[in-house]
PDB file of C-alpha atoms and ligand atoms in Angstrom:
ATOM      1  CA  UNK A 130      97.930  93.849  83.132  1.00  0.00           C
ATOM      2  CA  UNK A 131     101.271  92.967  84.673  1.00  0.00           C
ATOM      3  CA  UNK A 132     104.398  95.086  84.414  1.00  0.00           C
ATOM      4  CA  UNK A 133     107.975  93.910  84.227  1.00  0.00           C
ATOM      5  CA  UNK A 134     108.383  91.266  86.985  1.00  0.00           C
ATOM      6  CA  UNK A 135     111.598  92.880  88.275  1.00  0.00           C
ATOM      7  CA  UNK A 136     109.651  96.004  89.232  1.00  0.00           C
ATOM      8  CA  UNK A 137     106.705  94.209  90.814  1.00  0.00           C
ATOM      9  CA  UNK A 138     106.307  92.963  94.369  1.00  0.00           C
ATOM     10  CA  UNK A 139     104.706  89.590  94.797  1.00  0.00           C
ATOM     11  CA  UNK A 140     101.963  89.510  97.431  1.00  0.00           C
ATOM     12  CA  UNK A 141     100.307  86.366  98.701  1.00  0.00           C
ATOM     13  CA  UNK A 142      96.946  87.510  99.992  1.00  0.00           C
ATOM     14  CA  UNK A 143      95.455  85.267 102.673  1.00  0.00           C
ATOM     15  CA  UNK A 144      91.721  85.626 102.312  1.00  0.00           C
ATOM     16  CA  UNK A 145      88.925  84.083 104.330  1.00  0.00           C
ATOM     17  CA  UNK A 146      86.380  84.810 107.027  1.00  0.00           C
ATOM     18  CA  UNK A 147      87.609  85.418 110.619  1.00  0.00           C
ATOM     19  CA  UNK A 148      88.439  82.448 112.898  1.00  0.00           C
ATOM     20  CA  UNK A 149      89.200  80.213 109.936  1.00  0.00           C
ATOM     21  CA  UNK A 150      92.846  79.642 110.877  1.00  0.00           C
ATOM     22  CA  UNK A 151      94.518  82.347 108.796  1.00  0.00           C
ATOM     23  CA  UNK A 152      96.885  83.459 111.571  1.00  0.00           C
ATOM     24  CA  UNK A 153      98.179  79.899 111.964  1.00  0.00           C
ATOM     25  CA  UNK A 154      98.465  79.518 108.189  1.00  0.00           C
ATOM     26  CA  UNK A 155     100.396  82.760 107.964  1.00  0.00           C
ATOM     27  CA  UNK A 156     102.800  81.796 110.733  1.00  0.00           C
ATOM     28  CA  UNK A 157     103.524  78.503 108.971  1.00  0.00           C
ATOM     29  CA  UNK A 158     103.967  80.234 105.614  1.00  0.00           C
ATOM     30  CA  UNK A 159     106.366  82.673 107.297  1.00  0.00           C
ATOM     31  CA  UNK A 160     108.627  79.636 107.900  1.00  0.00           C
ATOM     32  CA  UNK A 161     108.869  78.865 104.191  1.00  0.00           C
ATOM     33  CA  UNK A 162     112.079  80.347 102.753  1.00  0.00           C
ATOM     34  CA  UNK A 163     111.253  83.281 100.475  1.00  0.00           C
ATOM     35  CA  UNK A 164     107.997  84.180 102.229  1.00  0.00           C
ATOM     36  CA  UNK A 165     107.428  86.717 105.008  1.00  0.00           C
ATOM     37  CA  UNK A 166     104.156  86.971 106.956  1.00  0.00           C
ATOM     38  CA  UNK A 167     103.403  90.481 108.180  1.00  0.00           C
ATOM     39  CA  UNK A 168      99.848  90.180 109.490  1.00  0.00           C
ATOM     40  CA  UNK A 169      96.788  92.224 108.599  1.00  0.00           C
ATOM     41  CA  UNK A 170      98.263  95.181 106.761  1.00  0.00           C
ATOM     42  CA  UNK A 171      94.884  96.875 106.419  1.00  0.00           C
ATOM     43  CA  UNK A 172      95.142  97.650 110.157  1.00  0.00           C
ATOM     44  CA  UNK A 173      98.727  98.974 109.996  1.00  0.00           C
ATOM     45  CA  UNK A 174      97.631 102.620 110.047  1.00  0.00           C
ATOM     46  CA  UNK A 175      94.955 102.508 112.737  1.00  0.00           C
ATOM     47  CA  UNK A 176      96.020  99.795 115.191  1.00  0.00           C
ATOM     48  CA  UNK A 177      99.715  99.969 114.352  1.00  0.00           C
ATOM     49  CA  UNK A 178     100.663 103.601 113.859  1.00  0.00           C
ATOM     50  CA  UNK A 179      97.829 105.563 115.499  1.00  0.00           C
ATOM     51  CA  UNK A 180      97.080 103.260 118.464  1.00  0.00           C
ATOM     52  CA  UNK A 181     100.655 101.928 118.666  1.00  0.00           C
ATOM     53  CA  UNK A 182      99.446  98.408 119.477  1.00  0.00           C
ATOM     54  CA  UNK A 183     102.009  95.656 119.787  1.00  0.00           C
ATOM     55  CA  UNK A 184     103.589  93.974 116.819  1.00  0.00           C
ATOM     56  CA  UNK A 185     103.716  90.163 117.206  1.00  0.00           C
ATOM     57  CA  UNK A 186     107.378  90.574 118.276  1.00  0.00           C
ATOM     58  CA  UNK A 187     105.934  92.123 121.473  1.00  0.00           C
ATOM     59  CA  UNK A 188     107.168  95.665 120.818  1.00  0.00           C
ATOM     60  CA  UNK A 189     104.727  98.552 120.246  1.00  0.00           C
ATOM     61  CA  UNK A 190     104.666  99.035 116.508  1.00  0.00           C
ATOM     62  CA  UNK A 191     106.198 102.491 116.464  1.00  0.00           C
ATOM     63  CA  UNK A 192     109.292 101.077 118.205  1.00  0.00           C
ATOM     64  CA  UNK A 193     109.502  97.731 116.371  1.00  0.00           C
ATOM     65  CA  UNK A 194     112.757  97.792 114.432  1.00  0.00           C
ATOM     66  CA  UNK A 195     111.241  95.910 111.487  1.00  0.00           C
ATOM     67  CA  UNK A 196     108.361  98.347 110.996  1.00  0.00           C
ATOM     68  CA  UNK A 197     110.534 101.386 111.681  1.00  0.00           C
ATOM     69  CA  UNK A 198     112.746 100.223 108.789  1.00  0.00           C
ATOM     70  CA  UNK A 199     109.786  99.433 106.512  1.00  0.00           C
ATOM     71  CA  UNK A 200     108.045 102.744 107.181  1.00  0.00           C
ATOM     72  CA  UNK A 201     111.356 104.580 106.917  1.00  0.00           C
ATOM     73  CA  UNK A 202     111.856 103.133 103.456  1.00  0.00           C
ATOM     74  CA  UNK A 203     108.259 103.882 102.449  1.00  0.00           C
ATOM     75  CA  UNK A 204     107.963 107.421 103.807  1.00  0.00           C
ATOM     76  CA  UNK A 205     111.496 108.467 104.717  1.00  0.00           C
ATOM     77  CA  UNK A 206     110.615 108.113 108.432  1.00  0.00           C
ATOM     78  CA  UNK A 207     107.544 107.338 110.512  1.00  0.00           C
ATOM     79  CA  UNK A 208     104.596 109.089 108.856  1.00  0.00           C
ATOM     80  CA  UNK A 209     102.920 111.815 110.932  1.00  0.00           C
ATOM     81  CA  UNK A 210      99.469 111.290 112.439  1.00  0.00           C
ATOM     82  CA  UNK A 211      97.688 113.211 109.690  1.00  0.00           C
ATOM     83  CA  UNK A 212      99.194 110.910 107.051  1.00  0.00           C
ATOM     84  CA  UNK A 213      98.376 107.810 109.095  1.00  0.00           C
ATOM     85  CA  UNK A 214      94.796 109.027 109.540  1.00  0.00           C
ATOM     86  CA  UNK A 215      94.424 109.691 105.812  1.00  0.00           C
ATOM     87  CA  UNK A 216      95.728 106.198 105.029  1.00  0.00           C
ATOM     88  CA  UNK A 217      93.399 104.657 107.598  1.00  0.00           C
ATOM     89  CA  UNK A 218      90.450 106.554 106.123  1.00  0.00           C
ATOM     90  CA  UNK A 219      91.388 105.279 102.654  1.00  0.00           C
ATOM     91  CA  UNK A 220      91.727 101.699 103.984  1.00  0.00           C
ATOM     92  CA  UNK A 221      88.296 101.933 105.599  1.00  0.00           C
ATOM     93  CA  UNK A 222      86.779 102.389 102.172  1.00  0.00           C
ATOM     94  CA  UNK A 223      88.021  98.847 101.493  1.00  0.00           C
ATOM     95  CA  UNK A 224      86.789  97.264 104.699  1.00  0.00           C
ATOM     96  CA  UNK A 225      83.213  96.467 103.756  1.00  0.00           C
ATOM     97  CA  UNK A 226      81.461  94.392 106.353  1.00  0.00           C
ATOM     98  CA  UNK A 227      77.980  95.044 104.970  1.00  0.00           C
ATOM     99  CA  UNK A 228      76.441  91.880 103.632  1.00  0.00           C
ATOM    100  CA  UNK A 229      74.787  93.523 100.589  1.00  0.00           C
ATOM    101  CA  UNK A 230      78.064  95.283  99.798  1.00  0.00           C
ATOM    102  CA  UNK A 231      79.903  91.985  99.920  1.00  0.00           C
ATOM    103  CA  UNK A 232      77.448  90.210  97.667  1.00  0.00           C
ATOM    104  CA  UNK A 233      76.422  92.848  95.194  1.00  0.00           C
ATOM    105  CA  UNK A 234      79.400  95.063  94.484  1.00  0.00           C
ATOM    106  CA  UNK A 235      82.466  93.385  95.918  1.00  0.00           C
ATOM    107  CA  UNK A 236      84.836  94.330  93.116  1.00  0.00           C
ATOM    108  CA  UNK A 237      84.126  97.981  92.408  1.00  0.00           C
ATOM    109  CA  UNK A 238      86.841 100.237  93.805  1.00  0.00           C
ATOM    110  CA  UNK A 239      85.977 103.852  94.652  1.00  0.00           C
ATOM    111  CA  UNK A 240      86.893 106.671  92.245  1.00  0.00           C
ATOM    112  CA  UNK A 241      90.217 105.543  90.853  1.00  0.00           C
ATOM    113  CA  UNK A 242      91.934 108.898  90.308  1.00  0.00           C
ATOM    114  CA  UNK A 243      91.263 110.225  93.791  1.00  0.00           C
ATOM    115  CA  UNK A 244      92.648 107.016  95.291  1.00  0.00           C
ATOM    116  CA  UNK A 245      95.800 106.858  93.185  1.00  0.00           C
ATOM    117  CA  UNK A 246      98.021 108.228  95.978  1.00  0.00           C
ATOM    118  CA  UNK A 247      96.728 105.437  98.231  1.00  0.00           C
ATOM    119  CA  UNK A 248      97.403 102.657  95.720  1.00  0.00           C
ATOM    120  CA  UNK A 249     100.890 104.044  95.108  1.00  0.00           C
ATOM    121  CA  UNK A 250     101.582 104.187  98.848  1.00  0.00           C
ATOM    122  CA  UNK A 251     100.575 100.527  99.126  1.00  0.00           C
ATOM    123  CA  UNK A 252     102.937  99.642  96.280  1.00  0.00           C
ATOM    124  CA  UNK A 253     105.810 101.387  98.055  1.00  0.00           C
ATOM    125  CA  UNK A 254     104.892  99.789 101.390  1.00  0.00           C
ATOM    126  CA  UNK A 255     104.824  96.193 100.141  1.00  0.00           C
ATOM    127  CA  UNK A 256     108.020  96.762  98.180  1.00  0.00           C
ATOM    128  CA  UNK A 257     109.664  98.038 101.380  1.00  0.00           C
ATOM    129  CA  UNK A 258     108.438  94.983 103.311  1.00  0.00           C
ATOM    130  CA  UNK A 259     110.011  92.698 100.705  1.00  0.00           C
ATOM    131  CA  UNK A 260     113.255  94.648 100.722  1.00  0.00           C
ATOM    132  CA  UNK A 261     113.633  94.941 104.508  1.00  0.00           C
ATOM    133  CA  UNK A 262     112.729  91.280 105.105  1.00  0.00           C
ATOM    134  CA  UNK A 263     114.715  90.008 102.128  1.00  0.00           C
ATOM    135  CA  UNK A 264     111.706  87.868 101.155  1.00  0.00           C
ATOM    136  CA  UNK A 265     110.476  87.347  97.601  1.00  0.00           C
ATOM    137  CA  UNK A 266     106.823  87.211  98.615  1.00  0.00           C
ATOM    138  CA  UNK A 267     104.931  89.306 101.155  1.00  0.00           C
ATOM    139  CA  UNK A 268     102.153  87.366 102.907  1.00  0.00           C
ATOM    140  CA  UNK A 269      99.290  89.658 103.954  1.00  0.00           C
ATOM    141  CA  UNK A 270      96.526  88.080 106.058  1.00  0.00           C
ATOM    142  CA  UNK A 271      94.145  91.044 105.888  1.00  0.00           C
ATOM    143  CA  UNK A 272      91.408  88.602 104.787  1.00  0.00           C
ATOM    144  CA  UNK A 273      88.810  91.223 103.739  1.00  0.00           C
ATOM    145  CA  UNK A 274      87.621  90.633 100.145  1.00  0.00           C
ATOM    146  CA  UNK A 275      87.122  94.400  99.879  1.00  0.00           C
ATOM    147  CA  UNK A 276      90.744  95.166 100.806  1.00  0.00           C
ATOM    148  CA  UNK A 277      91.859  92.676  98.165  1.00  0.00           C
ATOM    149  CA  UNK A 278      90.305  94.967  95.561  1.00  0.00           C
ATOM    150  CA  UNK A 279      92.518  97.826  96.842  1.00  0.00           C
ATOM    151  CA  UNK A 280      95.643  95.728  96.338  1.00  0.00           C
ATOM    152  CA  UNK A 281      94.516  94.781  92.846  1.00  0.00           C
ATOM    153  CA  UNK A 282      94.582  98.459  91.788  1.00  0.00           C
ATOM    154  CA  UNK A 283      98.360  98.712  92.044  1.00  0.00           C
ATOM    155  CA  UNK A 284     100.013  97.499  88.799  1.00  0.00           C
ATOM    156  CA  UNK A 285     103.305  97.046  90.694  1.00  0.00           C
ATOM    157  CA  UNK A 286     101.750  94.410  92.971  1.00  0.00           C
ATOM    158  CA  UNK A 287     101.617  90.840  91.672  1.00  0.00           C
ATOM    159  CA  UNK A 288      98.809  89.563  93.907  1.00  0.00           C
ATOM    160  CA  UNK A 289      98.015  85.869  94.323  1.00  0.00           C
ATOM    161  CA  UNK A 290      95.126  84.741  96.470  1.00  0.00           C
ATOM    162  CA  UNK A 291      95.238  81.870  98.971  1.00  0.00           C
ATOM    163  CA  UNK A 292      91.720  81.459 100.334  1.00  0.00           C
ATOM    164  CA  UNK A 293      91.383  79.570 103.611  1.00  0.00           C
ATOM    165  CA  UNK A 294      88.038  78.014 104.537  1.00  0.00           C
ATOM    166  CA  UNK A 295      86.979  76.120 107.624  1.00  0.00           C
ATOM    167  CA  UNK A 296      83.887  74.172 108.638  1.00  0.00           C
ATOM    168  CA  UNK A 297      81.317  76.932 109.346  1.00  0.00           C
ATOM    169  CA  UNK A 298      80.121  75.163 112.495  1.00  0.00           C
ATOM    170  CA  UNK A 299      83.649  75.295 113.942  1.00  0.00           C
ATOM    171  CA  UNK A 300      83.903  78.930 112.902  1.00  0.00           C
ATOM    172  CA  UNK A 301      80.526  79.817 114.447  1.00  0.00           C
ATOM    173  CA  UNK A 302      81.507  78.080 117.675  1.00  0.00           C
ATOM    174  CA  UNK A 303      84.748  80.050 117.835  1.00  0.00           C
ATOM    175  CA  UNK A 304      82.819  83.327 117.406  1.00  0.00           C
ATOM    176  CA  UNK A 305      80.580  82.374 120.358  1.00  0.00           C
ATOM    177  CA  UNK A 306      83.365  81.863 122.847  1.00  0.00           C
ATOM    178  CA  UNK A 307      84.510  84.359 125.476  1.00  0.00           C
ATOM    179  CA  UNK A 308      88.188  85.072 125.048  1.00  0.00           C
ATOM    180  CA  UNK A 309      90.409  87.879 126.281  1.00  0.00           C
ATOM    181  CA  UNK A 310      91.938  90.059 123.586  1.00  0.00           C
ATOM    182  CA  UNK A 311      95.522  90.905 124.568  1.00  0.00           C
ATOM    183  CA  UNK A 312      95.768  93.066 121.449  1.00  0.00           C
ATOM    184  CA  UNK A 313      93.179  95.661 122.420  1.00  0.00           C
ATOM    185  CA  UNK A 314      93.603  98.260 125.161  1.00  0.00           C
ATOM    186  CA  UNK A 315      92.200  97.512 128.656  1.00  0.00           C
ATOM    187  CA  UNK A 316      90.507  94.197 129.508  1.00  0.00           C
ATOM    188  CA  UNK A 317      88.857  93.894 126.125  1.00  0.00           C
ATOM    189  CA  UNK A 318      87.348  90.627 124.942  1.00  0.00           C
ATOM    190  CA  UNK A 319      87.563  89.208 121.440  1.00  0.00           C
ATOM    191  CA  UNK A 320      84.419  90.194 119.522  1.00  0.00           C
ATOM    192  CA  UNK A 321      81.576  87.659 119.600  1.00  0.00           C
ATOM    193  CA  UNK A 322      78.816  86.907 117.116  1.00  0.00           C
ATOM    194  CA  UNK A 323      75.618  84.869 117.060  1.00  0.00           C
ATOM    195  CA  UNK A 324      75.919  81.639 114.991  1.00  0.00           C
ATOM    196  CA  UNK A 325      73.164  82.822 112.620  1.00  0.00           C
ATOM    197  CA  UNK A 326      75.140  85.971 111.813  1.00  0.00           C
ATOM    198  CA  UNK A 327      78.393  84.043 111.524  1.00  0.00           C
ATOM    199  CA  UNK A 328      76.741  81.667 109.069  1.00  0.00           C
ATOM    200  CA  UNK A 329      75.579  84.556 106.846  1.00  0.00           C
ATOM    201  CA  UNK A 330      78.970  86.226 106.950  1.00  0.00           C
ATOM    202  CA  UNK A 331      80.781  82.959 106.315  1.00  0.00           C
ATOM    203  CA  UNK A 332      78.780  82.455 103.116  1.00  0.00           C
ATOM    204  CA  UNK A 333      78.893  86.050 101.850  1.00  0.00           C
ATOM    205  CA  UNK A 334      82.559  86.590 102.674  1.00  0.00           C
ATOM    206  CA  UNK A 335      83.723  83.362 101.021  1.00  0.00           C
ATOM    207  CA  UNK A 336      81.567  83.921  97.934  1.00  0.00           C
ATOM    208  CA  UNK A 337      82.825  87.499  97.572  1.00  0.00           C
ATOM    209  CA  UNK A 338      86.425  86.317  97.856  1.00  0.00           C
ATOM    210  CA  UNK A 339      85.951  83.665  95.169  1.00  0.00           C
ATOM    211  CA  UNK A 340      84.219  86.134  92.914  1.00  0.00           C
ATOM    212  CA  UNK A 341      86.886  88.848  93.127  1.00  0.00           C
ATOM    213  CA  UNK A 342      89.755  86.435  92.591  1.00  0.00           C
ATOM    214  CA  UNK A 343      88.140  84.714  89.611  1.00  0.00           C
ATOM    215  CA  UNK A 344      86.690  87.859  87.979  1.00  0.00           C
ATOM    216  CA  UNK A 345      90.073  89.545  88.035  1.00  0.00           C
ATOM    217  CA  UNK A 346      91.764  86.366  86.820  1.00  0.00           C
ATOM    218  CA  UNK A 347      94.349  86.246  89.591  1.00  0.00           C
ATOM    219  CA  UNK A 348      96.215  83.086  90.589  1.00  0.00           C
ATOM    220  CA  UNK A 349      93.893  81.585  93.166  1.00  0.00           C
ATOM    221  CA  UNK A 350      93.932  78.590  95.463  1.00  0.00           C
ATOM    222  CA  UNK A 351      91.338  77.593  98.011  1.00  0.00           C
ATOM    223  CA  UNK A 352      92.427  75.370 100.884  1.00  0.00           C
ATOM    224  CA  UNK A 353      90.756  74.016 103.963  1.00  0.00           C
ATOM    225  CA  UNK A 354      92.024  74.635 107.501  1.00  0.00           C
ATOM    226  CA  UNK A 355      91.317  70.969 108.281  1.00  0.00           C
ATOM    227  CA  UNK A 356      93.613  69.856 105.427  1.00  0.00           C
ATOM    228  CA  UNK A 357      96.333  72.230 106.594  1.00  0.00           C
ATOM    229  CA  UNK A 358      96.291  70.475 109.974  1.00  0.00           C
ATOM    230  CA  UNK A 359      96.024  66.937 108.535  1.00  0.00           C
ATOM    231  CA  UNK A 360      98.662  67.442 105.841  1.00  0.00           C
ATOM    232  CA  UNK A 361     100.660  70.608 106.537  1.00  0.00           C
ATOM    233  CA  UNK A 362     103.512  69.689 104.202  1.00  0.00           C
ATOM    234  CA  UNK A 363     101.230  68.986 101.227  1.00  0.00           C
ATOM    235  CA  UNK A 364      98.983  71.992 101.796  1.00  0.00           C
ATOM    236  CA  UNK A 365     101.868  74.405 102.290  1.00  0.00           C
ATOM    237  CA  UNK A 366     103.625  73.001  99.209  1.00  0.00           C
ATOM    238  CA  UNK A 367     100.560  73.886  97.126  1.00  0.00           C
ATOM    239  CA  UNK A 368     100.438  77.429  98.534  1.00  0.00           C
ATOM    240  CA  UNK A 369     104.185  77.840  98.069  1.00  0.00           C
ATOM    241  CA  UNK A 370     103.757  76.837  94.423  1.00  0.00           C
ATOM    242  CA  UNK A 371     101.041  79.460  94.040  1.00  0.00           C
ATOM    243  CA  UNK A 372     103.498  82.034  95.462  1.00  0.00           C
ATOM    244  CA  UNK A 373     106.025  81.121  92.791  1.00  0.00           C
ATOM    245  CA  UNK A 374     108.925  80.303  95.083  1.00  0.00           C
ATOM    246  CA  UNK A 375     110.794  76.994  94.903  1.00  0.00           C
ATOM    247  CA  UNK A 376     109.291  74.300  97.120  1.00  0.00           C
ATOM    248  CA  UNK A 377     111.143  73.862 100.399  1.00  0.00           C
ATOM    249  CA  UNK A 378     110.629  71.395 103.198  1.00  0.00           C
ATOM    250  CA  UNK A 379     108.810  72.882 106.149  1.00  0.00           C
ATOM    251  CA  UNK A 380     110.669  72.288 109.419  1.00  0.00           C
ATOM    252  CA  UNK A 381     108.163  69.867 110.986  1.00  0.00           C
ATOM    253  CA  UNK A 382     109.096  68.212 114.298  1.00  0.00           C
ATOM    254  CA  UNK A 383     108.671  64.518 115.226  1.00  0.00           C
ATOM    255  CA  UNK A 384     105.176  65.133 116.575  1.00  0.00           C
ATOM    256  CA  UNK A 385     104.130  67.259 113.639  1.00  0.00           C
ATOM    257  CA  UNK A 386     104.847  70.504 115.492  1.00  0.00           C
ATOM    258  CA  UNK A 387     106.370  73.564 113.891  1.00  0.00           C
ATOM    259  CA  UNK A 388     108.871  75.807 115.610  1.00  0.00           C
ATOM    260  CA  UNK A 389     107.733  79.395 115.225  1.00  0.00           C
ATOM    261  CA  UNK A 390     110.229  82.148 116.016  1.00  0.00           C
ATOM    262  CA  UNK A 391     109.573  85.821 116.637  1.00  0.00           C
ATOM    263  CA  UNK A 392     107.660  87.433 113.782  1.00  0.00           C
ATOM    264  CA  UNK A 393     106.471  90.931 112.912  1.00  0.00           C
ATOM    265  CA  UNK A 394     102.746  90.575 112.270  1.00  0.00           C
ATOM    266  CA  UNK A 395     100.396  93.541 112.516  1.00  0.00           C
ATOM    267  CA  UNK A 396      97.097  92.645 114.191  1.00  0.00           C
ATOM    268  CA  UNK A 397      95.490  89.210 113.951  1.00  0.00           C
ATOM    269  CA  UNK A 398      94.662  86.381 116.330  1.00  0.00           C
ATOM    270  CA  UNK A 399      96.402  86.602 119.742  1.00  0.00           C
ATOM    271  CA  UNK A 400      98.215  83.324 118.961  1.00  0.00           C
ATOM    272  CA  UNK A 401     100.612  85.434 116.910  1.00  0.00           C
ATOM    273  CA  UNK A 402     102.405  86.456 120.144  1.00  0.00           C
ATOM    274  CA  UNK A 403     103.333  82.839 120.915  1.00  0.00           C
ATOM    275  CA  UNK A 404     106.840  81.728 120.000  1.00  0.00           C
ATOM    276  CA  UNK A 405     108.323  78.232 120.126  1.00  0.00           C
ATOM    277  CA  UNK A 406     106.792  74.932 119.052  1.00  0.00           C
ATOM    278  CA  UNK A 407     103.239  75.133 117.735  1.00  0.00           C
ATOM    279  CA  UNK A 408     101.358  71.818 117.690  1.00  0.00           C
ATOM    280  CA  UNK A 409      99.217  71.294 114.615  1.00  0.00           C
ATOM    281  CA  UNK A 410      96.164  69.833 116.277  1.00  0.00           C
ATOM    282  CA  UNK A 411      92.650  70.027 114.893  1.00  0.00           C
ATOM    283  CA  UNK A 412      90.483  72.286 117.072  1.00  0.00           C
ATOM    284  CA  UNK A 413      87.161  70.427 116.845  1.00  0.00           C
ATOM    285  CA  UNK A 414      85.735  71.402 120.222  1.00  0.00           C
ATOM    286  CA  UNK A 415      82.531  72.479 118.476  1.00  0.00           C
ATOM    287  CA  UNK A 416      81.603  68.813 117.882  1.00  0.00           C
ATOM    288  CA  UNK A 417      81.025  68.402 121.619  1.00  0.00           C
ATOM    289  CA  UNK A 418      80.654  71.962 122.908  1.00  0.00           C
ATOM    290  CA  UNK A 419      78.213  73.549 120.470  1.00  0.00           C
ATOM    291  CA  UNK A 420      74.476  73.663 121.229  1.00  0.00           C
ATOM    292  CA  UNK A 421      72.520  71.404 118.867  1.00  0.00           C
ATOM    293  CA  UNK A 422      70.218  74.223 117.747  1.00  0.00           C
ATOM    294  CA  UNK A 423      73.189  76.400 116.834  1.00  0.00           C
ATOM    295  CA  UNK A 424      74.817  73.565 114.978  1.00  0.00           C
ATOM    296  CA  UNK A 425      71.687  72.977 112.889  1.00  0.00           C
ATOM    297  CA  UNK A 426      71.153  76.677 112.275  1.00  0.00           C
ATOM    298  CA  UNK A 427      74.716  77.194 111.072  1.00  0.00           C
ATOM    299  CA  UNK A 428      74.594  74.039 108.986  1.00  0.00           C
ATOM    300  CA  UNK A 429      71.316  75.031 107.315  1.00  0.00           C
ATOM    301  CA  UNK A 430      72.261  78.642 106.523  1.00  0.00           C
ATOM    302  CA  UNK A 431      75.609  77.691 104.966  1.00  0.00           C
ATOM    303  CA  UNK A 432      74.270  75.119 102.473  1.00  0.00           C
ATOM    304  CA  UNK A 433      75.117  74.837  99.523  1.00  0.00           C
ATOM    305  CA  UNK A 434      78.542  76.505  99.821  1.00  0.00           C
ATOM    306  CA  UNK A 435      79.362  74.266 102.770  1.00  0.00           C
ATOM    307  CA  UNK A 436      78.774  71.165 100.648  1.00  0.00           C
ATOM    308  CA  UNK A 437      80.823  72.557  97.792  1.00  0.00           C
ATOM    309  CA  UNK A 438      83.717  73.010 100.229  1.00  0.00           C
ATOM    310  CA  UNK A 439      83.327  69.403 101.349  1.00  0.00           C
ATOM    311  CA  UNK A 440      81.735  69.923 104.778  1.00  0.00           C
ATOM    312  CA  UNK A 441      78.868  67.465 105.115  1.00  0.00           C
TER     313      UNK A 441
HETATM  314 ZN1   ZN B1992     107.880  93.663 115.355  1.00  0.00          ZN
END
């Protein structure tokens, strides 16, 4: 059920399993007039407010002028720690990582009445993001299928789902690599995962995303990371159409690079801190760097979804 469009906030939800290229996709979408990419909102309360981690503009979130304005409009000032903790606890109920939970009950929200305050806070938050940024559409790259169900509970949010997928062997390879995590405190590393586990998650996560979007009859578009790199203009035009804003040319440079200015994304891949030209180059290091046994394992576990997505 949709309310009067003038009172709704349009949200483009970037869904997909981790390391599939959603941060890049979001940064490109942020360059489309009418769209604003604000990162993984599900982590706003914990990593943003409570831990005061850096926004992609480089400023700790509690001092970032964009988020101070957004939170000011939502709460009348920065919310206190108790409020932030309550919101984080509510968000955690929509951060299912359990495989059975993803596959069996992905679309059942917890007790609706008790969560009403949370859904209404989300409605106010996304509305404030749209108002402060001046954008028509808020791009949220939270990715979790479970968090998508939280957004779908707010009648004032007009949610459309852009689902990014990437070759599971490339994804599994990315999860194997050692990389520093500039986002986390101390000398933390990005989390790693065995290719067998990645393959299971890749399948369950993508299936759950498809299922929620189609069961709830929301505008839905699946796109491949590889196509975004090969044809950024065409892929972004399709996503822009899904968002309901007029098509606009993406500022692509002579070598197919995109100039990315300072943004205000909460959490996400460390590449969100980079500003300036971003080259759209296919990261296919897995084809040479991945152990053969891992490649076969990942390939075997992800059939038949992998074939349906066109990865042979
Ligand atoms: Zn910022």
